[in-house]
Amino acid sequence: MFEGLKPLPPDAILGLIAEYKADSRQEKIDLGVGVFRTEAGTTPVLDCVKAAEQRLVDTQDSKAYLGTAGNPAFNAAMQALTFAGSEDKDRLVTIQAPGGSGSLRVAAGLLLRALEKTPVWVSEPTWANHVPLLGGAGLALQPYAYYDTAKHVIRTEAMLDALGKIPSGDVVLLHGCCHNPSGLDPSEDEWRAIADVIDERGLVPFVDMAYQGFATGLDEDAFIVRHLAERVPTMIVSTSCSKNFGLYRDRVGTVSVLAPDAATRDIVASQLANIVRTLYSVPPDHGAAVVAEILADKALTTQWHGELTEMRERLIAMRTLLNDALQAKAPGHDFSHLVRANGMFCFLGISEAQVNRLKKDYGVYMVGSSRINVAGITPANVEYLAESIAAVL
Ligand code: LMR
C-alpha cells in the first residue's frame, strides 16, 4: 500500500539537528533550530522548572486524564499572562495545547469549521512550518508584504497597504513578538496602525506568540495582543511555553479565542473540546503542571522572571557581539540589522549558496534562508564565526 509514496526531504529546520550532530568538526557552530543556549552551549532546565518539578514529584497523586481543555489553573494563569486583564473575560476561552504547533493546529481546526472559505494571510516570509502546518490542515495561505530582504527593514507601508486590501472576514496571522524568521517587530505605533486597518476592514487577527518575554519583557511583548483584544470582536491567540519556560520537549502552550459575546464563546469552547478529542483526545500534563506551579507561587514566578531576563539579555548581547566581530572581519558590509532584531532570530542576509558553503567548509549551520539563531553564538566562537562568514561573502 505504500508503494506510491515518495520519500520526503528532512524538515528545513529540524533536519539541521541531525546534520549538525553528525558533523565531527570541533569548531562547528549550530545557529539552526530555535532553542536557547547558554554561553557554554547548553540548554539546561530552568531552576524554577526544576523546583516546580520537585514539588510535583512530592505532591502529585494521580496521572489520570486531564479534560480536553487541560489544566484549569494553567489556563487561567496563561490567560492572565497573555491578556493581563485587557479583555472582557466573559468573551474569552483559553485551553491548554501541546506546544505552539499543537495550538496552531487546534486553531486551524476551529477556522476550518467556522469559515466556508479559509484564507489565512501570513507575513512574507513567515515561520517555515506555518505553511505546511496550517496549509496542511486545509487552510488556504496567502502572503502579505512584511520584510525587505535588501534593506533589512519591515515594509510597513506595503504591509498596511496589503492588509487594507484583504477581504473583510479573512484571517491575518501576526507574530506577536520576535518575528520568526526576521526578528523584526513593528513598533507600538506601527502595531496601532496595523490594528486600525484590521479593525476597520473587519479582519480576524490570529496572533502567534511563541516568544513572549524574549524581545523586551513579558508585558511589552504582549502589546499587540492586549491592544487588539480591546478593539476587535474576534481574535485567536496561540502561545508556547517552549522558549520562555524552556519546556520544549514537554509540549505546552495555549490557544485562546476571543468571541463577540459570552454565548459565542461557549459555543467555541465546545467546538475546541471536540477538536481536541478528535485530534489527540487530551493534552499531555507535565509541562502545564510545571507552569501552573510556577505561576501560582510568588517566589517561583520571581525566579522565572529572573531566568527569562537572563536569557533575553544573553540574546541581545550576542547580537552586538556578532555585529562588532563582523565589522572587524568584514569591513564594508552592513550587518547592523542584527542588533535591530528581537528574540532568537534574524537573517544574516547571505545567499543560499553562501549558507551551504558555511556548512560545508566551516561547519556553521543555519537555515537555508540565512536565518540564524543568535543563541548559538558565544564569546568563544564569535571570532571563528565572523571569520567564516567573511570568508564566504
Ligand atoms: C524554530 O523556528 O526554529 C523553532 O520554532 C523550532 C521549530 O519547531 O521550528
mmCIF file of C-alpha atoms and ligand atoms in Angstrom:
data_model
loop_
_atom_site.group_PDB
_atom_site.id
_atom_site.type_symbol
_atom_site.label_atom_id
_atom_site.label_comp_id
_atom_site.label_asym_id
_atom_site.label_seq_id
_atom_site.Cartn_x
_atom_site.Cartn_y
_atom_site.Cartn_z
ATOM 1 C CA MET A 1 0.000 0.000 0.000
ATOM 2 C CA PHE A 2 2.901 2.415 0.470
ATOM 3 C CA GLU A 3 4.443 1.830 -2.971
ATOM 4 C CA GLY A 4 3.005 5.086 -4.308
ATOM 5 C CA LEU A 5 4.570 7.211 -1.575
ATOM 6 C CA LYS A 6 7.667 9.258 -2.349
ATOM 7 C CA PRO A 7 10.381 9.938 0.238
ATOM 8 C CA LEU A 8 10.344 13.486 1.558
ATOM 9 C CA PRO A 9 13.392 15.644 2.341
ATOM 10 C CA PRO A 10 14.142 16.324 6.028
ATOM 11 C CA ASP A 11 12.386 19.332 7.593
ATOM 12 C CA ALA A 12 14.152 22.610 6.700
ATOM 13 C CA ILE A 13 14.705 23.476 10.375
ATOM 14 C CA LEU A 14 14.583 20.225 12.384
ATOM 15 C CA GLY A 15 16.703 18.425 9.765
ATOM 16 C CA LEU A 16 19.646 20.609 10.837
ATOM 17 C CA ILE A 17 19.724 18.946 14.288
ATOM 18 C CA ALA A 18 20.814 15.596 12.813
ATOM 19 C CA GLU A 19 23.194 17.173 10.277
ATOM 20 C CA TYR A 20 24.936 19.177 12.994
ATOM 21 C CA LYS A 21 25.162 16.159 15.286
ATOM 22 C CA ALA A 22 26.777 14.065 12.556
ATOM 23 C CA ASP A 23 29.479 16.709 11.924
ATOM 24 C CA SER A 24 32.672 15.660 13.713
ATOM 25 C CA ARG A 25 34.443 19.029 13.437
ATOM 26 C CA GLN A 26 35.378 20.541 16.831
ATOM 27 C CA GLU A 27 34.803 24.102 15.706
ATOM 28 C CA LYS A 28 31.272 23.527 14.326
ATOM 29 C CA ILE A 29 28.589 26.077 15.267
ATOM 30 C CA ASP A 30 24.832 25.472 15.436
ATOM 31 C CA LEU A 31 22.720 28.511 14.516
ATOM 32 C CA GLY A 32 19.806 26.352 13.333
ATOM 33 C CA VAL A 33 16.783 25.284 15.322
ATOM 34 C CA GLY A 34 15.317 27.815 17.749
ATOM 35 C CA VAL A 35 16.499 26.530 21.098
ATOM 36 C CA PHE A 36 18.107 28.759 23.726
ATOM 37 C CA ARG A 37 21.715 28.033 24.675
ATOM 38 C CA THR A 38 23.925 29.347 27.439
ATOM 39 C CA GLU A 39 27.432 30.694 26.912
ATOM 40 C CA ALA A 40 28.592 27.100 27.426
ATOM 41 C CA GLY A 41 26.401 25.968 24.517
ATOM 42 C CA THR A 42 23.943 24.000 26.672
ATOM 43 C CA THR A 43 20.159 24.177 27.075
ATOM 44 C CA PRO A 44 19.689 23.468 30.786
ATOM 45 C CA VAL A 45 16.345 23.016 32.551
ATOM 46 C CA LEU A 46 15.451 26.339 34.227
ATOM 47 C CA ASP A 47 15.943 26.328 38.024
ATOM 48 C CA CYS A 48 12.327 27.410 38.571
ATOM 49 C CA VAL A 49 11.221 24.442 36.451
ATOM 50 C CA LYS A 50 13.402 22.028 38.455
ATOM 51 C CA ALA A 51 11.913 23.385 41.700
ATOM 52 C CA ALA A 52 8.344 23.085 40.382
ATOM 53 C CA GLU A 53 9.042 19.564 39.121
ATOM 54 C CA GLN A 54 10.320 18.563 42.561
ATOM 55 C CA ARG A 55 7.100 19.834 44.121
ATOM 56 C CA LEU A 56 5.094 17.829 41.597
ATOM 57 C CA VAL A 57 7.081 14.682 42.382
ATOM 58 C CA ASP A 58 6.339 15.251 46.065
ATOM 59 C CA THR A 59 2.663 16.149 45.777
ATOM 60 C CA GLN A 60 1.136 14.879 42.533
ATOM 61 C CA ASP A 61 -1.150 11.991 43.406
ATOM 62 C CA SER A 62 -2.566 10.940 40.056
ATOM 63 C CA LYS A 63 -1.755 10.599 36.381
ATOM 64 C CA ALA A 64 -5.410 10.203 35.389
ATOM 65 C CA TYR A 65 -6.506 12.018 32.218
ATOM 66 C CA LEU A 66 -6.948 15.764 32.168
ATOM 67 C CA GLY A 67 -10.045 17.065 30.390
ATOM 68 C CA THR A 68 -9.778 18.139 26.754
ATOM 69 C CA ALA A 69 -9.122 21.754 27.851
ATOM 70 C CA GLY A 70 -6.247 20.707 30.102
ATOM 71 C CA ASN A 71 -5.300 22.142 33.478
ATOM 72 C CA PRO A 72 -7.712 24.952 34.530
ATOM 73 C CA ALA A 73 -5.126 26.632 36.806
ATOM 74 C CA PHE A 74 -2.616 26.666 33.956
ATOM 75 C CA ASN A 75 -5.193 28.060 31.528
ATOM 76 C CA ALA A 76 -6.188 30.870 33.882
ATOM 77 C CA ALA A 77 -2.574 31.808 34.646
ATOM 78 C CA MET A 78 -1.585 31.757 30.980
ATOM 79 C CA GLN A 79 -4.626 33.815 30.008
ATOM 80 C CA ALA A 80 -3.599 36.443 32.568
ATOM 81 C CA LEU A 81 -0.001 36.386 31.311
ATOM 82 C CA THR A 82 -1.114 36.887 27.722
ATOM 83 C CA PHE A 83 -4.059 39.254 28.075
ATOM 84 C CA ALA A 84 -3.419 40.809 31.525
ATOM 85 C CA GLY A 85 -6.984 41.914 32.083
ATOM 86 C CA SER A 86 -7.187 43.916 28.839
ATOM 87 C CA GLU A 87 -10.077 41.801 27.605
ATOM 88 C CA ASP A 88 -13.624 41.095 28.552
ATOM 89 C CA LYS A 89 -13.192 37.727 30.334
ATOM 90 C CA ASP A 90 -16.734 36.581 29.509
ATOM 91 C CA ARG A 91 -15.803 36.578 25.856
ATOM 92 C CA LEU A 92 -12.547 34.695 26.197
ATOM 93 C CA VAL A 93 -11.717 30.990 26.323
ATOM 94 C CA THR A 94 -8.201 29.613 26.835
ATOM 95 C CA ILE A 95 -7.300 25.953 26.598
ATOM 96 C CA GLN A 96 -4.051 24.068 27.035
ATOM 97 C CA ALA A 97 -2.431 22.789 23.856
ATOM 98 C CA PRO A 98 0.539 20.520 23.078
ATOM 99 C CA GLY A 99 3.069 23.285 22.344
ATOM 100 C CA GLY A 100 2.780 26.224 19.976
ATOM 101 C CA SER A 101 2.446 23.905 16.976
ATOM 102 C CA GLY A 102 -0.370 21.944 18.643
ATOM 103 C CA SER A 103 -2.064 25.220 19.443
ATOM 104 C CA LEU A 104 -1.840 26.366 15.823
ATOM 105 C CA ARG A 105 -3.282 23.042 14.674
ATOM 106 C CA VAL A 106 -6.239 23.284 17.068
ATOM 107 C CA ALA A 107 -6.876 26.866 15.931
ATOM 108 C CA ALA A 108 -6.704 25.701 12.294
ATOM 109 C CA GLY A 109 -9.353 23.099 13.091
ATOM 110 C CA LEU A 110 -11.602 25.805 14.503
ATOM 111 C CA LEU A 111 -11.146 28.051 11.454
ATOM 112 C CA LEU A 112 -11.913 25.154 9.119
ATOM 113 C CA ARG A 113 -15.170 24.556 10.957
ATOM 114 C CA ALA A 114 -16.122 28.231 11.249
ATOM 115 C CA LEU A 115 -15.355 29.527 7.763
ATOM 116 C CA GLU A 116 -16.668 28.413 4.419
ATOM 117 C CA LYS A 117 -13.581 29.668 2.647
ATOM 118 C CA THR A 118 -10.481 29.741 4.775
ATOM 119 C CA PRO A 119 -7.952 32.265 3.544
ATOM 120 C CA VAL A 120 -5.324 32.977 6.171
ATOM 121 C CA TRP A 121 -2.869 35.757 5.347
ATOM 122 C CA VAL A 122 0.691 35.189 6.524
ATOM 123 C CA SER A 123 3.688 37.515 6.548
ATOM 124 C CA GLU A 124 6.175 37.197 3.706
ATOM 125 C CA PRO A 125 8.279 35.488 4.991
ATOM 126 C CA THR A 126 6.856 33.580 7.932
ATOM 127 C CA TRP A 127 7.972 30.655 10.135
ATOM 128 C CA ALA A 128 8.898 27.830 7.766
ATOM 129 C CA ASN A 129 6.450 25.475 9.488
ATOM 130 C CA HIS A 130 3.434 27.800 9.336
ATOM 131 C CA VAL A 131 2.872 26.880 5.717
ATOM 132 C CA PRO A 132 2.936 23.061 5.987
ATOM 133 C CA LEU A 133 1.225 23.084 9.383
ATOM 134 C CA LEU A 134 -1.671 25.449 8.629
ATOM 135 C CA GLY A 135 -1.751 24.775 4.898
ATOM 136 C CA GLY A 136 -1.521 21.026 5.508
ATOM 137 C CA ALA A 137 -4.518 21.254 7.833
ATOM 138 C CA GLY A 138 -6.511 22.643 4.905
ATOM 139 C CA LEU A 139 -6.277 26.431 5.261
ATOM 140 C CA ALA A 140 -5.537 28.466 2.137
ATOM 141 C CA LEU A 141 -2.499 30.619 2.943
ATOM 142 C CA GLN A 142 -1.802 33.900 1.170
ATOM 143 C CA PRO A 143 1.216 36.153 1.731
ATOM 144 C CA TYR A 144 1.199 39.802 2.796
ATOM 145 C CA ALA A 145 4.283 42.037 2.466
ATOM 146 C CA TYR A 146 6.434 42.138 5.592
ATOM 147 C CA TYR A 147 10.216 42.068 5.224
ATOM 148 C CA ASP A 148 12.521 43.925 2.880
ATOM 149 C CA THR A 149 15.339 41.457 2.265
ATOM 150 C CA ALA A 150 17.606 44.092 0.692
ATOM 151 C CA LYS A 151 17.234 46.837 3.298
ATOM 152 C CA HIS A 152 16.520 44.561 6.288
ATOM 153 C CA VAL A 153 13.557 46.589 7.482
ATOM 154 C CA ILE A 154 9.836 45.947 7.826
ATOM 155 C CA ARG A 155 7.881 47.054 4.762
ATOM 156 C CA THR A 156 5.378 48.931 6.907
ATOM 157 C CA GLU A 157 3.672 50.887 4.117
ATOM 158 C CA ALA A 158 3.407 47.848 1.854
ATOM 159 C CA MET A 159 2.093 45.782 4.754
ATOM 160 C CA LEU A 160 -0.586 48.326 5.669
ATOM 161 C CA ASP A 161 -1.497 48.631 2.016
ATOM 162 C CA ALA A 162 -1.779 44.840 1.646
ATOM 163 C CA LEU A 163 -3.865 44.489 4.818
ATOM 164 C CA GLY A 164 -6.134 47.271 3.570
ATOM 165 C CA LYS A 165 -6.979 45.178 0.514
ATOM 166 C CA ILE A 166 -7.741 41.892 2.274
ATOM 167 C CA PRO A 167 -11.418 40.935 2.074
ATOM 168 C CA SER A 168 -13.401 41.545 5.235
ATOM 169 C CA GLY A 169 -13.672 38.446 7.439
ATOM 170 C CA ASP A 170 -10.368 36.905 6.320
ATOM 171 C CA VAL A 171 -7.864 35.828 8.936
ATOM 172 C CA VAL A 172 -4.486 37.582 9.365
ATOM 173 C CA LEU A 173 -1.703 35.735 11.129
ATOM 174 C CA LEU A 174 0.587 38.084 13.085
ATOM 175 C CA HIS A 175 3.737 37.261 15.033
ATOM 176 C CA GLY A 176 3.065 38.804 18.460
ATOM 177 C CA CYS A 177 6.763 39.487 19.059
ATOM 178 C CA CYS A 178 10.191 38.259 17.892
ATOM 179 C CA HIS A 179 9.060 37.706 14.302
ATOM 180 C CA ASN A 180 10.291 34.319 13.111
ATOM 181 C CA PRO A 181 12.395 34.352 10.924
ATOM 182 C CA SER A 182 13.325 38.062 10.604
ATOM 183 C CA GLY A 183 13.385 39.130 14.276
ATOM 184 C CA LEU A 184 11.965 42.500 13.227
ATOM 185 C CA ASP A 185 8.806 43.583 15.031
ATOM 186 C CA PRO A 186 6.607 46.624 14.379
ATOM 187 C CA SER A 187 6.970 49.483 16.874
ATOM 188 C CA GLU A 188 3.983 50.187 19.137
ATOM 189 C CA ASP A 189 2.901 52.987 16.789
ATOM 190 C CA GLU A 190 3.166 50.655 13.806
ATOM 191 C CA TRP A 191 1.188 47.990 15.691
ATOM 192 C CA ARG A 192 -1.505 50.596 16.388
ATOM 193 C CA ALA A 193 -1.704 51.417 12.680
ATOM 194 C CA ILE A 194 -1.899 47.689 11.834
ATOM 195 C CA ALA A 195 -4.671 47.212 14.414
ATOM 196 C CA ASP A 196 -6.562 50.177 12.916
ATOM 197 C CA VAL A 197 -6.590 48.552 9.474
ATOM 198 C CA ILE A 198 -7.558 45.158 10.913
ATOM 199 C CA ASP A 199 -10.404 46.738 12.842
ATOM 200 C CA GLU A 200 -11.612 48.973 10.021
ATOM 201 C CA ARG A 201 -11.631 46.135 7.498
ATOM 202 C CA GLY A 202 -13.208 43.619 9.854
ATOM 203 C CA LEU A 203 -10.288 41.167 9.601
ATOM 204 C CA VAL A 204 -9.781 38.439 12.184
ATOM 205 C CA PRO A 205 -6.363 38.639 13.864
ATOM 206 C CA PHE A 206 -4.678 35.350 14.714
ATOM 207 C CA VAL A 207 -1.612 36.110 16.832
ATOM 208 C CA ASP A 208 1.140 33.525 17.150
ATOM 209 C CA MET A 209 3.088 34.372 20.284
ATOM 210 C CA ALA A 210 5.825 31.813 20.760
ATOM 211 C CA TYR A 211 8.438 34.125 22.298
ATOM 212 C CA GLN A 212 6.723 36.269 24.956
ATOM 213 C CA GLY A 213 9.452 37.770 27.142
ATOM 214 C CA PHE A 214 12.267 37.307 24.622
ATOM 215 C CA ALA A 215 12.073 40.772 22.985
ATOM 216 C CA THR A 216 11.655 43.438 25.680
ATOM 217 C CA GLY A 217 9.641 41.982 28.560
ATOM 218 C CA LEU A 218 6.529 39.925 29.290
ATOM 219 C CA ASP A 219 4.128 42.892 29.242
ATOM 220 C CA GLU A 220 5.790 44.838 26.434
ATOM 221 C CA ASP A 221 5.860 41.755 24.200
ATOM 222 C CA ALA A 222 2.117 41.227 24.644
ATOM 223 C CA PHE A 223 1.316 44.759 23.450
ATOM 224 C CA ILE A 224 -0.430 43.839 20.207
ATOM 225 C CA VAL A 225 -2.467 41.033 21.791
ATOM 226 C CA ARG A 226 -3.770 43.332 24.527
ATOM 227 C CA HIS A 227 -4.308 46.241 22.144
ATOM 228 C CA LEU A 228 -6.306 44.123 19.687
ATOM 229 C CA ALA A 229 -8.306 42.494 22.491
ATOM 230 C CA GLU A 230 -9.622 45.937 23.402
ATOM 231 C CA ARG A 231 -10.685 46.683 19.848
ATOM 232 C CA VAL A 232 -11.797 43.677 17.840
ATOM 233 C CA PRO A 233 -14.796 41.400 18.378
ATOM 234 C CA THR A 234 -12.977 38.208 17.416
ATOM 235 C CA MET A 235 -9.377 37.064 17.648
ATOM 236 C CA ILE A 236 -7.267 33.955 18.173
ATOM 237 C CA VAL A 237 -4.007 33.781 20.103
ATOM 238 C CA SER A 238 -1.595 30.844 20.159
ATOM 239 C CA THR A 239 1.115 30.762 22.807
ATOM 240 C CA SER A 240 4.010 28.455 23.528
ATOM 241 C CA CYS A 241 5.949 27.744 26.731
ATOM 242 C CA SER A 242 8.748 26.071 24.769
ATOM 243 C CA LYS A 243 11.071 29.063 24.793
ATOM 244 C CA ASN A 244 10.161 31.288 27.741
ATOM 245 C CA PHE A 245 9.905 28.355 30.180
ATOM 246 C CA GLY A 246 12.414 26.201 28.259
ATOM 247 C CA LEU A 247 9.841 23.382 28.143
ATOM 248 C CA TYR A 248 10.482 22.493 24.501
ATOM 249 C CA ARG A 249 10.063 18.732 24.724
ATOM 250 C CA ASP A 250 7.215 18.832 27.236
ATOM 251 C CA ARG A 251 4.930 20.340 24.584
ATOM 252 C CA VAL A 252 2.974 23.041 26.321
ATOM 253 C CA GLY A 253 1.144 26.107 25.064
ATOM 254 C CA THR A 254 -2.346 27.547 24.826
ATOM 255 C CA VAL A 255 -4.941 28.545 22.313
ATOM 256 C CA SER A 256 -7.196 31.449 23.277
ATOM 257 C CA VAL A 257 -10.232 32.649 21.391
ATOM 258 C CA LEU A 258 -11.913 35.997 21.961
ATOM 259 C CA ALA A 259 -15.525 35.797 20.771
ATOM 260 C CA PRO A 260 -18.028 38.615 20.171
ATOM 261 C CA ASP A 261 -20.093 37.611 23.219
ATOM 262 C CA ALA A 262 -20.273 35.058 26.039
ATOM 263 C CA ALA A 263 -22.747 32.779 24.252
ATOM 264 C CA THR A 264 -20.485 32.529 21.191
ATOM 265 C CA ARG A 265 -17.513 31.946 23.500
ATOM 266 C CA ASP A 266 -19.329 28.931 24.981
ATOM 267 C CA ILE A 267 -20.032 27.512 21.531
ATOM 268 C CA VAL A 268 -16.366 27.994 20.573
ATOM 269 C CA ALA A 269 -15.279 26.265 23.803
ATOM 270 C CA SER A 270 -17.450 23.242 22.964
ATOM 271 C CA GLN A 271 -16.027 23.135 19.435
ATOM 272 C CA LEU A 272 -12.460 23.328 20.763
ATOM 273 C CA ALA A 273 -13.193 20.442 23.145
ATOM 274 C CA ASN A 274 -14.425 18.373 20.226
ATOM 275 C CA ILE A 275 -11.465 19.290 18.000
ATOM 276 C CA VAL A 276 -9.026 18.266 20.733
ATOM 277 C CA ARG A 277 -10.886 14.998 21.333
ATOM 278 C CA THR A 278 -10.694 14.109 17.650
ATOM 279 C CA LEU A 279 -7.034 15.118 17.246
ATOM 280 C CA TYR A 280 -5.233 13.846 20.357
ATOM 281 C CA SER A 281 -8.026 13.315 22.903
ATOM 282 C CA VAL A 282 -6.467 15.135 25.864
ATOM 283 C CA PRO A 283 -3.268 17.182 26.235
ATOM 284 C CA PRO A 284 -0.084 15.966 27.947
ATOM 285 C CA ASP A 285 0.014 17.137 31.560
ATOM 286 C CA HIS A 286 3.547 17.619 32.791
ATOM 287 C CA GLY A 287 4.674 20.907 31.234
ATOM 288 C CA ALA A 288 1.419 22.670 32.020
ATOM 289 C CA ALA A 289 1.502 21.393 35.618
ATOM 290 C CA VAL A 290 5.015 22.845 35.940
ATOM 291 C CA VAL A 291 3.970 26.244 34.558
ATOM 292 C CA ALA A 292 0.868 26.303 36.769
ATOM 293 C CA GLU A 293 3.060 25.565 39.805
ATOM 294 C CA ILE A 294 5.468 28.388 38.903
ATOM 295 C CA LEU A 295 2.789 30.981 38.161
ATOM 296 C CA ALA A 296 0.868 30.156 41.366
ATOM 297 C CA ASP A 297 3.898 30.798 43.570
ATOM 298 C CA LYS A 298 5.309 34.294 44.042
ATOM 299 C CA ALA A 299 8.875 33.148 44.716
ATOM 300 C CA LEU A 300 8.952 30.766 41.743
ATOM 301 C CA THR A 301 7.441 33.452 39.492
ATOM 302 C CA THR A 302 10.124 35.923 40.565
ATOM 303 C CA GLN A 303 12.767 33.288 39.908
ATOM 304 C CA TRP A 304 11.283 32.647 36.462
ATOM 305 C CA HIS A 305 11.296 36.383 35.641
ATOM 306 C CA GLY A 306 14.988 36.468 36.545
ATOM 307 C CA GLU A 307 15.853 33.456 34.404
ATOM 308 C CA LEU A 308 13.815 34.811 31.485
ATOM 309 C CA THR A 309 15.601 38.160 31.743
ATOM 310 C CA GLU A 310 18.962 36.376 31.696
ATOM 311 C CA MET A 311 18.016 34.509 28.519
ATOM 312 C CA ARG A 312 16.778 37.692 26.851
ATOM 313 C CA GLU A 313 19.854 39.683 27.806
ATOM 314 C CA ARG A 314 22.155 36.982 26.522
ATOM 315 C CA LEU A 315 20.432 37.026 23.130
ATOM 316 C CA ILE A 316 20.749 40.825 22.950
ATOM 317 C CA ALA A 317 24.420 40.684 23.928
ATOM 318 C CA MET A 318 25.223 38.042 21.298
ATOM 319 C CA ARG A 319 23.684 40.181 18.546
ATOM 320 C CA THR A 320 26.015 43.044 19.412
ATOM 321 C CA LEU A 321 28.969 40.705 19.762
ATOM 322 C CA LEU A 322 28.491 39.253 16.273
ATOM 323 C CA ASN A 323 27.811 42.631 14.693
ATOM 324 C CA ASP A 324 31.025 44.031 16.235
ATOM 325 C CA ALA A 325 33.032 40.978 15.140
ATOM 326 C CA LEU A 326 31.674 41.263 11.597
ATOM 327 C CA GLN A 327 32.553 44.946 11.451
ATOM 328 C CA ALA A 328 36.137 43.949 12.189
ATOM 329 C CA LYS A 329 36.315 40.857 9.939
ATOM 330 C CA ALA A 330 34.120 42.023 7.055
ATOM 331 C CA PRO A 331 34.558 45.785 6.765
ATOM 332 C CA GLY A 332 32.326 47.422 4.174
ATOM 333 C CA HIS A 333 29.431 45.072 4.898
ATOM 334 C CA ASP A 334 26.498 46.287 6.974
ATOM 335 C CA PHE A 335 25.111 43.810 9.485
ATOM 336 C CA SER A 336 23.502 46.417 11.744
ATOM 337 C CA HIS A 337 20.104 44.759 11.299
ATOM 338 C CA LEU A 338 21.415 42.043 13.634
ATOM 339 C CA VAL A 339 21.097 44.448 16.569
ATOM 340 C CA ARG A 340 17.749 45.863 15.462
ATOM 341 C CA ALA A 341 16.101 42.446 15.601
ATOM 342 C CA ASN A 342 14.394 40.835 18.607
ATOM 343 C CA GLY A 343 14.435 37.383 20.139
ATOM 344 C CA MET A 344 16.275 34.390 18.804
ATOM 345 C CA PHE A 345 16.328 35.009 15.099
ATOM 346 C CA CYS A 346 17.308 37.297 12.269
ATOM 347 C CA PHE A 347 18.503 36.885 8.715
ATOM 348 C CA LEU A 348 22.203 37.133 8.119
ATOM 349 C CA GLY A 349 21.302 38.302 4.626
ATOM 350 C CA ILE A 350 23.530 35.979 2.580
ATOM 351 C CA SER A 351 22.631 33.681 -0.317
ATOM 352 C CA GLU A 352 21.699 30.021 -0.023
ATOM 353 C CA ALA A 353 24.963 29.129 -1.804
ATOM 354 C CA GLN A 354 26.876 31.047 0.893
ATOM 355 C CA VAL A 355 24.840 29.289 3.614
ATOM 356 C CA ASN A 356 25.815 25.951 2.068
ATOM 357 C CA ARG A 357 29.481 26.941 1.911
ATOM 358 C CA LEU A 358 29.401 27.920 5.561
ATOM 359 C CA LYS A 359 28.068 24.485 6.389
ATOM 360 C CA LYS A 360 30.364 22.509 4.121
ATOM 361 C CA ASP A 361 33.647 24.382 4.560
ATOM 362 C CA TYR A 362 33.286 25.786 8.086
ATOM 363 C CA GLY A 363 30.756 23.616 9.950
ATOM 364 C CA VAL A 364 28.467 26.619 10.543
ATOM 365 C CA TYR A 365 24.824 25.534 10.427
ATOM 366 C CA MET A 366 21.819 27.762 9.734
ATOM 367 C CA VAL A 367 18.512 27.582 7.854
ATOM 368 C CA GLY A 368 18.843 27.917 4.043
ATOM 369 C CA SER A 369 17.211 31.365 4.116
ATOM 370 C CA SER A 370 20.229 32.505 6.216
ATOM 371 C CA ARG A 371 18.080 32.723 9.328
ATOM 372 C CA ILE A 372 20.345 32.406 12.349
ATOM 373 C CA ASN A 373 19.535 31.542 15.955
ATOM 374 C CA VAL A 374 21.705 34.019 17.852
ATOM 375 C CA ALA A 375 21.646 31.749 20.933
ATOM 376 C CA GLY A 376 24.252 29.634 19.121
ATOM 377 C CA ILE A 377 26.775 32.498 19.338
ATOM 378 C CA THR A 378 29.221 32.549 22.273
ATOM 379 C CA PRO A 379 32.199 34.740 23.174
ATOM 380 C CA ALA A 380 34.321 31.664 22.458
ATOM 381 C CA ASN A 381 33.045 31.022 18.927
ATOM 382 C CA VAL A 382 32.210 34.520 17.659
ATOM 383 C CA GLU A 383 35.619 35.174 16.153
ATOM 384 C CA TYR A 384 35.617 31.928 14.171
ATOM 385 C CA LEU A 385 32.009 32.588 13.168
ATOM 386 C CA ALA A 386 32.741 36.106 11.891
ATOM 387 C CA GLU A 387 35.838 34.890 10.023
ATOM 388 C CA SER A 388 33.827 32.098 8.401
ATOM 389 C CA ILE A 389 31.052 34.478 7.341
ATOM 390 C CA ALA A 390 33.605 36.956 5.999
ATOM 391 C CA ALA A 391 35.252 34.168 4.010
ATOM 392 C CA VAL A 392 32.045 33.328 2.119
ATOM 393 C CA LEU A 393 30.925 36.916 1.462
HETATM 394 C C1 LMR B 1 12.297 27.356 15.092
HETATM 395 O O1 LMR B 1 11.708 28.123 14.336
HETATM 396 O O2 LMR B 1 13.469 27.013 14.929
HETATM 397 C C2 LMR B 1 11.572 26.797 16.282
HETATM 398 O O3 LMR B 1 10.299 27.352 16.382
HETATM 399 C C3 LMR B 1 11.575 25.315 16.318
HETATM 400 C C4 LMR B 1 10.711 24.706 15.257
HETATM 401 O O4 LMR B 1 9.903 23.860 15.615
HETATM 402 O O5 LMR B 1 10.848 25.045 14.075
#
